[in-house]
Tab-separated table of N, CA and C in Angstrom:
chain	number	residue	atom	x	y	z
A	1	GLY	N	10.858	-2.246	-1.077
A	1	GLY	CA	10.682	-1.569	0.188
A	1	GLY	C	11.225	-0.149	0.137
A	2	GLY	N	11.309	0.449	1.277
A	2	GLY	CA	11.829	1.806	1.372
A	2	GLY	C	10.791	2.861	1.051
A	3	ARG	N	11.234	4.015	0.636
A	3	ARG	CA	10.344	5.146	0.337
A	3	ARG	C	9.853	5.078	-1.101
A	4	ASP	N	8.648	5.595	-1.344
A	4	ASP	CA	8.155	5.602	-2.724
A	4	ASP	C	8.537	6.874	-3.470
A	5	SER	N	9.022	7.889	-2.766
A	5	SER	CA	9.377	9.162	-3.412
A	5	SER	C	10.383	9.000	-4.558
A	6	PRO	N	11.415	8.166	-4.413
A	6	PRO	CA	12.327	7.976	-5.553
A	6	PRO	C	11.630	7.378	-6.777
A	7	TYR	N	10.618	6.508	-6.557
A	7	TYR	CA	9.865	5.954	-7.676
A	7	TYR	C	9.097	7.066	-8.380
A	8	VAL	N	8.502	7.949	-7.580
A	8	VAL	CA	7.753	9.071	-8.150
A	8	VAL	C	8.676	9.913	-9.030
A	9	GLU	N	9.847	10.227	-8.517
A	9	GLU	CA	10.802	11.072	-9.248
A	9	GLU	C	11.285	10.408	-10.537
A	10	ARG	N	11.539	9.106	-10.496
A	10	ARG	CA	12.165	8.436	-11.639
A	10	ARG	C	11.190	7.849	-12.650
A	11	LEU	N	9.956	7.543	-12.222
A	11	LEU	CA	9.055	6.809	-13.103
A	11	LEU	C	7.878	7.617	-13.643
A	12	GLN	N	7.720	8.875	-13.203
A	12	GLN	CA	6.623	9.697	-13.715
A	12	GLN	C	6.640	9.672	-15.236
A	13	GLY	N	5.465	9.604	-15.819
A	13	GLY	CA	5.376	9.650	-17.273
A	13	GLY	C	5.686	8.322	-17.920
A	14	VAL	N	6.802	8.254	-18.617
A	14	VAL	CA	7.168	7.085	-19.423
A	14	VAL	C	7.264	5.807	-18.589
A	15	GLY	N	7.935	5.849	-17.459
A	15	GLY	CA	8.094	4.655	-16.623
A	15	GLY	C	6.762	4.087	-16.167
A	16	ASN	N	5.877	4.956	-15.713
A	16	ASN	CA	4.558	4.502	-15.275
A	16	ASN	C	3.726	3.974	-16.438
A	17	ARG	N	3.831	4.582	-17.596
A	17	ARG	CA	3.122	4.068	-18.780
A	17	ARG	C	3.611	2.659	-19.125
A	18	MET	N	4.914	2.431	-18.987
A	18	MET	CA	5.457	1.099	-19.265
A	18	MET	C	4.919	0.066	-18.270
A	19	ILE	N	4.839	0.439	-16.992
A	19	ILE	CA	4.301	-0.472	-15.972
A	19	ILE	C	2.833	-0.766	-16.266
A	20	LYS	N	2.051	0.277	-16.558
A	20	LYS	CA	0.628	0.085	-16.855
A	20	LYS	C	0.442	-0.778	-18.101
A	21	ASP	N	1.241	-0.569	-19.133
A	21	ASP	CA	1.157	-1.389	-20.342
A	21	ASP	C	1.475	-2.846	-20.033
A	22	PHE	N	2.476	-3.067	-19.212
A	22	PHE	CA	2.850	-4.419	-18.809
A	22	PHE	C	1.667	-5.126	-18.154
A	23	VAL	N	0.993	-4.439	-17.235
A	23	VAL	CA	-0.153	-5.029	-16.539
A	23	VAL	C	-1.323	-5.219	-17.507
A	24	ARG	N	-1.602	-4.226	-18.337
A	24	ARG	CA	-2.687	-4.341	-19.329
A	24	ARG	C	-2.476	-5.532	-20.267
A	25	ASN	N	-1.226	-5.879	-20.518
A	25	ASN	CA	-0.901	-6.977	-21.433
A	25	ASN	C	-0.727	-8.312	-20.714
A	26	GLY	N	-1.267	-8.417	-19.494
A	26	GLY	CA	-1.265	-9.698	-18.798
A	26	GLY	C	-0.277	-9.833	-17.662
A	27	GLY	N	0.600	-8.857	-17.462
A	27	GLY	CA	1.539	-8.914	-16.350
A	27	GLY	C	0.844	-8.588	-15.037
A	28	SER	N	1.558	-8.750	-13.946
A	28	SER	CA	1.000	-8.471	-12.624
A	28	SER	C	1.842	-7.439	-11.904
A	29	TYR	N	1.215	-6.736	-10.993
A	29	TYR	CA	1.895	-5.771	-10.124
A	29	TYR	C	1.540	-6.132	-8.698
A	30	LEU	N	2.538	-6.474	-7.905
A	30	LEU	CA	2.342	-6.733	-6.483
A	30	LEU	C	3.169	-5.704	-5.737
A	31	GLY	N	2.497	-4.762	-5.118
A	31	GLY	CA	3.183	-3.692	-4.407
A	31	GLY	C	3.360	-4.038	-2.949
A	32	ILE	N	4.594	-4.192	-2.541
A	32	ILE	CA	4.902	-4.479	-1.134
A	32	ILE	C	5.671	-3.289	-0.585
A	33	CYS	N	5.279	-2.828	0.571
A	33	CYS	CA	5.869	-1.679	1.249
A	33	CYS	C	5.807	-0.450	0.332
A	34	ALA	N	6.925	0.077	-0.112
A	34	ALA	CA	6.904	1.274	-0.959
A	34	ALA	C	6.087	1.035	-2.227
A	35	GLY	N	6.131	-0.168	-2.757
A	35	GLY	CA	5.345	-0.494	-3.945
A	35	GLY	C	3.852	-0.487	-3.678
A	36	GLY	N	3.458	-0.795	-2.442
A	36	GLY	CA	2.056	-0.708	-2.051
A	36	GLY	C	1.589	0.736	-2.040
A	37	TYR	N	2.395	1.594	-1.431
A	37	TYR	CA	2.080	3.017	-1.445
A	37	TYR	C	2.030	3.527	-2.891
A	38	TYR	N	3.044	3.189	-3.650
A	38	TYR	CA	3.213	3.719	-5.001
A	38	TYR	C	2.091	3.327	-5.949
A	39	GLY	N	1.471	2.172	-5.736
A	39	GLY	CA	0.435	1.696	-6.633
A	39	GLY	C	-0.948	2.274	-6.386
A	40	THR	N	-1.076	3.208	-5.439
A	40	THR	CA	-2.375	3.804	-5.132
A	40	THR	C	-2.524	5.168	-5.799
A	41	SER	N	-3.693	5.771	-5.616
A	41	SER	CA	-3.944	7.109	-6.178
A	41	SER	C	-3.401	8.227	-5.307
A	42	PHE	N	-3.338	7.978	-3.987
A	42	PHE	CA	-2.907	9.017	-3.069
A	42	PHE	C	-2.170	8.387	-1.905
A	43	VAL	N	-1.085	9.024	-1.475
A	43	VAL	CA	-0.279	8.551	-0.355
A	43	VAL	C	-0.375	9.537	0.795
A	44	GLU	N	-0.540	8.970	1.975
A	44	GLU	CA	-0.489	9.765	3.202
A	44	GLU	C	0.394	8.996	4.180
A	45	PHE	N	1.632	9.437	4.314
A	45	PHE	CA	2.602	8.758	5.185
A	45	PHE	C	3.013	9.705	6.304
A	46	ALA	N	2.864	9.242	7.529
A	46	ALA	CA	3.294	9.981	8.725
A	46	ALA	C	2.782	11.421	8.723
A	47	LYS	N	1.525	11.585	8.378
A	47	LYS	CA	0.940	12.926	8.286
A	47	LYS	C	1.090	13.659	9.618
A	48	GLY	N	1.608	14.871	9.535
A	48	GLY	CA	1.814	15.691	10.722
A	48	GLY	C	3.207	15.593	11.302
A	49	ASP	N	3.995	14.616	10.874
A	49	ASP	CA	5.368	14.485	11.364
A	49	ASP	C	6.266	15.363	10.504
A	50	PRO	N	6.909	16.380	11.107
A	50	PRO	CA	7.696	17.321	10.298
A	50	PRO	C	8.895	16.699	9.588
A	51	PHE	N	9.352	15.540	10.024
A	51	PHE	CA	10.524	14.906	9.421
A	51	PHE	C	10.172	13.797	8.435
A	52	LEU	N	9.044	13.134	8.642
A	52	LEU	CA	8.713	11.957	7.848
A	52	LEU	C	7.551	12.143	6.867
A	53	GLU	N	6.737	13.166	7.039
A	53	GLU	CA	5.502	13.270	6.259
A	53	GLU	C	5.736	13.268	4.749
A	54	VAL	N	4.953	12.436	4.086
A	54	VAL	CA	4.890	12.404	2.627
A	54	VAL	C	3.414	12.303	2.272
A	55	THR	N	2.908	13.242	1.501
A	55	THR	CA	1.534	13.169	1.013
A	55	THR	C	1.527	13.574	-0.452
A	56	GLY	N	0.610	12.999	-1.197
A	56	GLY	CA	0.480	13.417	-2.581
A	56	GLY	C	-0.136	12.364	-3.465
A	57	THR	N	-0.490	12.793	-4.657
A	57	THR	CA	-1.101	11.890	-5.632
A	57	THR	C	-0.019	11.017	-6.269
A	58	ARG	N	-0.457	9.887	-6.770
A	58	ARG	CA	0.434	8.969	-7.467
A	58	ARG	C	-0.172	8.637	-8.812
A	59	GLU	N	0.635	8.660	-9.829
A	59	GLU	CA	0.206	8.487	-11.205
A	59	GLU	C	-0.196	7.046	-11.535
A	60	LEU	N	0.457	6.073	-10.950
A	60	LEU	CA	0.189	4.676	-11.296
A	60	LEU	C	-1.259	4.303	-10.958
A	61	ALA	N	-1.699	4.584	-9.757
A	61	ALA	CA	-3.109	4.509	-9.340
A	61	ALA	C	-3.817	3.191	-9.673
A	62	PHE	N	-3.168	2.041	-9.480
A	62	PHE	CA	-3.859	0.770	-9.671
A	62	PHE	C	-4.985	0.623	-8.642
A	63	PHE	N	-4.733	1.054	-7.416
A	63	PHE	CA	-5.785	1.100	-6.396
A	63	PHE	C	-6.275	2.539	-6.350
A	64	PRO	N	-7.576	2.769	-6.567
A	64	PRO	CA	-8.075	4.136	-6.692
A	64	PRO	C	-8.178	4.907	-5.384
A	65	GLY	N	-7.910	4.261	-4.271
A	65	GLY	CA	-8.015	4.926	-2.982
A	65	GLY	C	-6.678	5.420	-2.470
A	66	MET	N	-6.564	5.471	-1.138
A	66	MET	CA	-5.399	6.028	-0.458
A	66	MET	C	-4.593	4.934	0.249
A	67	ALA	N	-3.279	5.090	0.237
A	67	ALA	CA	-2.391	4.294	1.081
A	67	ALA	C	-2.042	5.162	2.279
A	68	ARG	N	-2.389	4.702	3.463
A	68	ARG	CA	-2.103	5.470	4.680
A	68	ARG	C	-1.178	4.656	5.574
A	69	GLY	N	-0.174	5.307	6.064
A	69	GLY	CA	0.754	4.629	6.951
A	69	GLY	C	1.593	5.632	7.710
A	70	PRO	N	2.481	5.176	8.525
A	70	PRO	CA	2.640	3.764	8.836
A	70	PRO	C	1.413	3.222	9.573
A	71	THR	N	1.071	1.977	9.282
A	71	THR	CA	-0.094	1.359	9.901
A	71	THR	C	0.072	1.270	11.410
A	72	PHE	N	1.266	0.974	11.858
A	72	PHE	CA	1.521	0.856	13.295
A	72	PHE	C	2.431	1.988	13.753
A	73	PRO	N	2.200	2.508	14.954
A	73	PRO	CA	3.005	3.626	15.463
A	73	PRO	C	4.441	3.208	15.778
A	74	GLY	N	5.311	4.199	15.845
A	74	GLY	CA	6.690	3.963	16.265
A	74	GLY	C	7.676	3.752	15.137
A	75	PHE	N	7.243	3.929	13.883
A	75	PHE	CA	8.147	3.699	12.754
A	75	PHE	C	9.343	4.634	12.818
A	76	ASP	N	10.521	4.086	12.510
A	76	ASP	CA	11.765	4.843	12.458
A	76	ASP	C	12.611	4.239	11.342
A	77	TYR	N	13.023	5.077	10.376
A	77	TYR	CA	13.831	4.573	9.261
A	77	TYR	C	15.126	3.924	9.717
A	78	LYS	N	15.632	4.333	10.872
A	78	LYS	CA	16.948	3.857	11.313
A	78	LYS	C	16.885	2.656	12.246
A	79	SER	N	15.685	2.116	12.510
A	79	SER	CA	15.587	0.957	13.394
A	79	SER	C	14.345	0.143	13.056
A	80	THR	N	14.181	-0.941	13.766
A	80	THR	CA	12.971	-1.757	13.626
A	80	THR	C	12.059	-1.576	14.837
A	81	ALA	N	12.238	-0.472	15.562
A	81	ALA	CA	11.488	-0.234	16.792
A	81	ALA	C	9.978	-0.295	16.585
A	82	GLY	N	9.462	0.172	15.458
A	82	GLY	CA	8.027	0.174	15.212
A	82	GLY	C	7.535	-1.014	14.400
A	83	ALA	N	8.401	-1.981	14.156
A	83	ALA	CA	8.021	-3.136	13.337
A	83	ALA	C	7.058	-4.039	14.094
A	84	LYS	N	6.098	-4.579	13.368
A	84	LYS	CA	5.099	-5.471	13.960
A	84	LYS	C	4.768	-6.583	12.983
A	85	GLY	N	4.385	-7.706	13.537
A	85	GLY	CA	3.818	-8.777	12.741
A	85	GLY	C	2.309	-8.627	12.775
A	86	ALA	N	1.649	-8.977	11.716
A	86	ALA	CA	0.188	-8.896	11.675
A	86	ALA	C	-0.352	-10.085	10.908
A	87	ASN	N	-1.521	-10.534	11.310
A	87	ASN	CA	-2.214	-11.590	10.606
A	87	ASN	C	-3.383	-10.944	9.898
A	88	ILE	N	-3.382	-11.002	8.583
A	88	ILE	CA	-4.430	-10.336	7.817
A	88	ILE	C	-5.329	-11.358	7.134
A	89	GLU	N	-6.563	-10.959	6.918
A	89	GLU	CA	-7.513	-11.775	6.193
A	89	GLU	C	-7.574	-11.261	4.764
A	90	LEU	N	-7.408	-12.159	3.831
A	90	LEU	CA	-7.431	-11.781	2.421
A	90	LEU	C	-8.847	-11.828	1.867
A	91	THR	N	-9.117	-10.984	0.885
A	91	THR	CA	-10.365	-11.092	0.146
A	91	THR	C	-10.298	-12.368	-0.693
A	92	VAL	N	-11.414	-12.820	-1.173
A	92	VAL	CA	-11.441	-14.003	-2.036
A	92	VAL	C	-10.556	-13.765	-3.258
A	93	ALA	N	-10.691	-12.591	-3.865
A	93	ALA	CA	-9.887	-12.275	-5.058
A	93	ALA	C	-8.400	-12.239	-4.720
A	94	GLY	N	-8.051	-11.687	-3.562
A	94	GLY	CA	-6.647	-11.639	-3.155
A	94	GLY	C	-6.076	-13.027	-2.922
A	95	ALA	N	-6.862	-13.892	-2.274
A	95	ALA	CA	-6.419	-15.269	-2.039
A	95	ALA	C	-6.231	-16.006	-3.356
A	96	GLU	N	-7.151	-15.800	-4.303
A	96	GLU	CA	-7.036	-16.453	-5.615
A	96	GLU	C	-5.794	-15.972	-6.360
A	97	LEU	N	-5.498	-14.692	-6.249
A	97	LEU	CA	-4.317	-14.156	-6.916
A	97	LEU	C	-3.043	-14.772	-6.353
A	98	LEU	N	-2.924	-14.857	-5.034
A	98	LEU	CA	-1.732	-15.464	-4.442
A	98	LEU	C	-1.643	-16.945	-4.782
A	99	GLN	N	-2.766	-17.620	-4.786
A	99	GLN	CA	-2.775	-19.040	-5.117
A	99	GLN	C	-2.255	-19.284	-6.527
A	100	LYS	N	-2.530	-18.355	-7.411
A	100	LYS	CA	-2.103	-18.469	-8.811
A	100	LYS	C	-0.577	-18.569	-8.922
A	101	TYR	N	0.143	-17.953	-7.977
A	101	TYR	CA	1.607	-17.897	-8.055
A	101	TYR	C	2.306	-18.769	-7.021
A	102	SER	N	1.568	-19.656	-6.359
A	102	SER	CA	2.174	-20.451	-5.300
A	102	SER	C	1.676	-21.888	-5.345
A	103	SER	N	2.528	-22.793	-4.890
A	103	SER	CA	2.102	-24.188	-4.770
A	103	SER	C	1.447	-24.436	-3.408
A	104	GLU	N	1.531	-23.455	-2.511
A	104	GLU	CA	0.887	-23.553	-1.199
A	104	GLU	C	-0.626	-23.461	-1.376
A	105	VAL	N	-1.365	-23.977	-0.410
A	105	VAL	CA	-2.821	-23.855	-0.436
A	105	VAL	C	-3.290	-23.151	0.827
A	106	GLY	N	-4.503	-22.611	0.777
A	106	GLY	CA	-5.107	-22.022	1.963
A	106	GLY	C	-4.625	-20.621	2.281
A	107	PHE	N	-4.860	-19.694	1.394
A	107	PHE	CA	-4.435	-18.308	1.604
A	107	PHE	C	-5.546	-17.423	2.160
A	108	GLU	N	-6.390	-17.939	3.046
A	108	GLU	CA	-7.449	-17.101	3.597
A	108	GLU	C	-6.871	-16.053	4.553
A	109	ARG	N	-5.842	-16.438	5.261
A	109	ARG	CA	-5.172	-15.539	6.202
A	109	ARG	C	-3.677	-15.597	5.905
A	110	LEU	N	-2.982	-14.522	6.242
A	110	LEU	CA	-1.572	-14.439	5.911
A	110	LEU	C	-0.843	-13.663	7.000
A	111	ASP	N	0.284	-14.179	7.446
A	111	ASP	CA	1.124	-13.442	8.391
A	111	ASP	C	2.043	-12.527	7.600
A	112	VAL	N	2.083	-11.256	7.983
A	112	VAL	CA	2.909	-10.285	7.278
A	112	VAL	C	3.737	-9.478	8.278
A	113	TYR	N	4.793	-8.882	7.787
A	113	TYR	CA	5.696	-8.046	8.572
A	113	TYR	C	5.490	-6.600	8.151
A	114	PHE	N	5.180	-5.755	9.118
A	114	PHE	CA	4.999	-4.322	8.858
A	114	PHE	C	6.152	-3.555	9.487
A	115	ASN	N	6.814	-2.736	8.688
A	115	ASN	CA	7.793	-1.786	9.221
A	115	ASN	C	7.657	-0.511	8.390
A	116	GLY	N	6.615	0.243	8.709
A	116	GLY	CA	6.307	1.447	7.954
A	116	GLY	C	5.288	1.216	6.861
A	117	GLY	N	4.819	-0.024	6.726
A	117	GLY	CA	3.867	-0.359	5.681
A	117	GLY	C	2.520	0.315	5.865
A	118	CYS	N	1.741	0.281	4.797
A	118	CYS	CA	0.465	1.001	4.778
A	118	CYS	C	-0.726	0.068	4.886
A	119	HIS	N	-1.871	0.684	5.066
A	119	HIS	CA	-3.157	0.028	4.866
A	119	HIS	C	-3.903	0.861	3.832
A	120	PHE	N	-4.898	0.246	3.215
A	120	PHE	CA	-5.560	0.872	2.077
A	120	PHE	C	-6.940	1.378	2.456
A	121	ILE	N	-7.207	2.625	2.086
A	121	ILE	CA	-8.482	3.271	2.368
A	121	ILE	C	-9.243	3.356	1.047
A	122	PRO	N	-10.440	2.744	0.975
A	122	PRO	CA	-11.216	2.807	-0.268
A	122	PRO	C	-11.543	4.251	-0.650
A	123	PRO	N	-11.736	4.519	-1.935
A	123	PRO	CA	-11.998	5.894	-2.378
A	123	PRO	C	-13.166	6.547	-1.657
A	124	SER	N	-14.238	5.803	-1.405
A	124	SER	CA	-15.408	6.392	-0.743
A	124	SER	C	-15.064	6.879	0.657
A	125	GLU	N	-14.214	6.154	1.374
A	125	GLU	CA	-13.806	6.567	2.722
A	125	GLU	C	-12.739	7.646	2.660
A	126	ALA	N	-11.809	7.527	1.721
A	126	ALA	CA	-10.727	8.513	1.609
A	126	ALA	C	-11.287	9.892	1.287
A	127	ASN	N	-12.287	9.946	0.406
A	127	ASN	CA	-12.878	11.224	0.015
A	127	ASN	C	-13.710	11.851	1.117
A	128	SER	N	-14.226	11.032	2.030
A	128	SER	CA	-15.099	11.564	3.071
A	128	SER	C	-14.336	11.976	4.324
A	129	GLN	N	-13.043	11.681	4.402
A	129	GLN	CA	-12.282	12.005	5.601
A	129	GLN	C	-11.686	13.390	5.476
A	130	SER	N	-11.824	14.164	6.537
A	130	SER	CA	-11.263	15.514	6.526
A	130	SER	C	-9.779	15.457	6.850
A	131	ASP	N	-9.087	16.561	6.615
A	131	ASP	CA	-7.661	16.637	6.917
A	131	ASP	C	-7.395	16.447	8.400
A	132	GLU	N	-8.372	16.769	9.226
A	132	GLU	CA	-8.182	16.647	10.665
A	132	GLU	C	-8.582	15.274	11.192
A	133	ALA	N	-8.968	14.375	10.314
A	133	ALA	CA	-9.440	13.060	10.750
A	133	ALA	C	-8.350	12.344	11.538
A	134	GLU	N	-8.777	11.722	12.615
A	134	GLU	CA	-7.834	10.971	13.442
A	134	GLU	C	-7.461	9.693	12.710
A	135	HIS	N	-6.186	9.375	12.689
A	135	HIS	CA	-5.722	8.171	12.004
A	135	HIS	C	-5.871	6.994	12.949
A	136	SER	N	-6.576	5.993	12.484
A	136	SER	CA	-6.752	4.814	13.315
A	136	SER	C	-5.818	3.715	12.840
A	137	THR	N	-5.507	2.825	13.753
A	137	THR	CA	-4.718	1.650	13.413
A	137	THR	C	-5.693	0.500	13.282
A	138	PRO	N	-5.811	-0.080	12.100
A	138	PRO	CA	-6.807	-1.135	11.929
A	138	PRO	C	-6.452	-2.378	12.725
A	139	THR	N	-7.450	-2.943	13.375
A	139	THR	CA	-7.242	-4.214	14.058
A	139	THR	C	-7.837	-5.343	13.226
A	140	GLN	N	-8.819	-5.020	12.410
A	140	GLN	CA	-9.402	-5.965	11.470
A	140	GLN	C	-9.192	-5.391	10.074
A	141	PRO	N	-8.665	-6.161	9.141
A	141	PRO	CA	-8.483	-5.613	7.800
A	141	PRO	C	-9.827	-5.323	7.161
A	142	SER	N	-9.874	-4.269	6.363
A	142	SER	CA	-11.113	-3.946	5.664
A	142	SER	C	-11.243	-4.832	4.445
A	143	GLU	N	-12.407	-4.831	3.846
A	143	GLU	CA	-12.651	-5.615	2.629
A	143	GLU	C	-11.674	-5.258	1.519
A	144	SER	N	-11.169	-4.015	1.541
A	144	SER	CA	-10.343	-3.564	0.428
A	144	SER	C	-8.889	-4.029	0.520
A	145	VAL	N	-8.472	-4.518	1.645
A	145	VAL	CA	-7.059	-4.856	1.826
A	145	VAL	C	-6.670	-6.035	0.931
A	146	PHE	N	-5.597	-5.829	0.200
A	146	PHE	CA	-4.985	-6.858	-0.634
A	146	PHE	C	-5.883	-7.392	-1.738
A	147	GLN	N	-6.616	-6.504	-2.371
A	147	GLN	CA	-7.352	-6.877	-3.580
A	147	GLN	C	-6.364	-6.843	-4.743
A	148	PRO	N	-6.605	-7.665	-5.754
A	148	PRO	CA	-5.776	-7.506	-6.948
A	148	PRO	C	-5.978	-6.100	-7.514
A	149	LEU	N	-4.912	-5.463	-7.903
A	149	LEU	CA	-5.000	-4.081	-8.320
A	149	LEU	C	-5.234	-3.938	-9.817
A	150	ALA	N	-5.043	-4.968	-10.546
A	150	ALA	CA	-5.284	-4.850	-11.998
A	150	ALA	C	-5.636	-6.214	-12.546
C-alpha cells in the first residue's frame, strides 16, 4: 500500500528488471494499492490537486494502460475519510488467477476496500482522453479491471 513514488525511486532499472525476470520465469505479480499503480505504464493520481498529484510513466508496465485514482473522492493520507467498500466483477482470467492461489471457490465477484486505490484504463481509452477529460468514478468495472498482468 501507500505511495508508488518510493518504488519508482528505488526500483528503476535493476530492481524492475529483477521483478520482470521473476514474472517471466513463472512468478506472479499482484499489485494492490500502490503496487496496482506501480504495475501499469502510466499513473495519474489526484490530477489537479496541488498537494497530492502524481503523474508519470512507470517502467514495470505489466498493464499497458493507465492507473487512475483515487477511484473514489475524498481521499486523505491522514484519515480514512474517503475509504469505500466496493463489489467488483472479475474477468474470467482474473477469477482463474485468484482461484489458482486459493482454496475458496466462486471468484466471479469480490468485495474490496478502496482508500486511494486506482482503477485501470485500457491503452485505447487512455490514449484517446485529453488532459482536460473529466475523471469519472466507475460504478461498473470495465472488462480490463483485474486482468492477470503477466
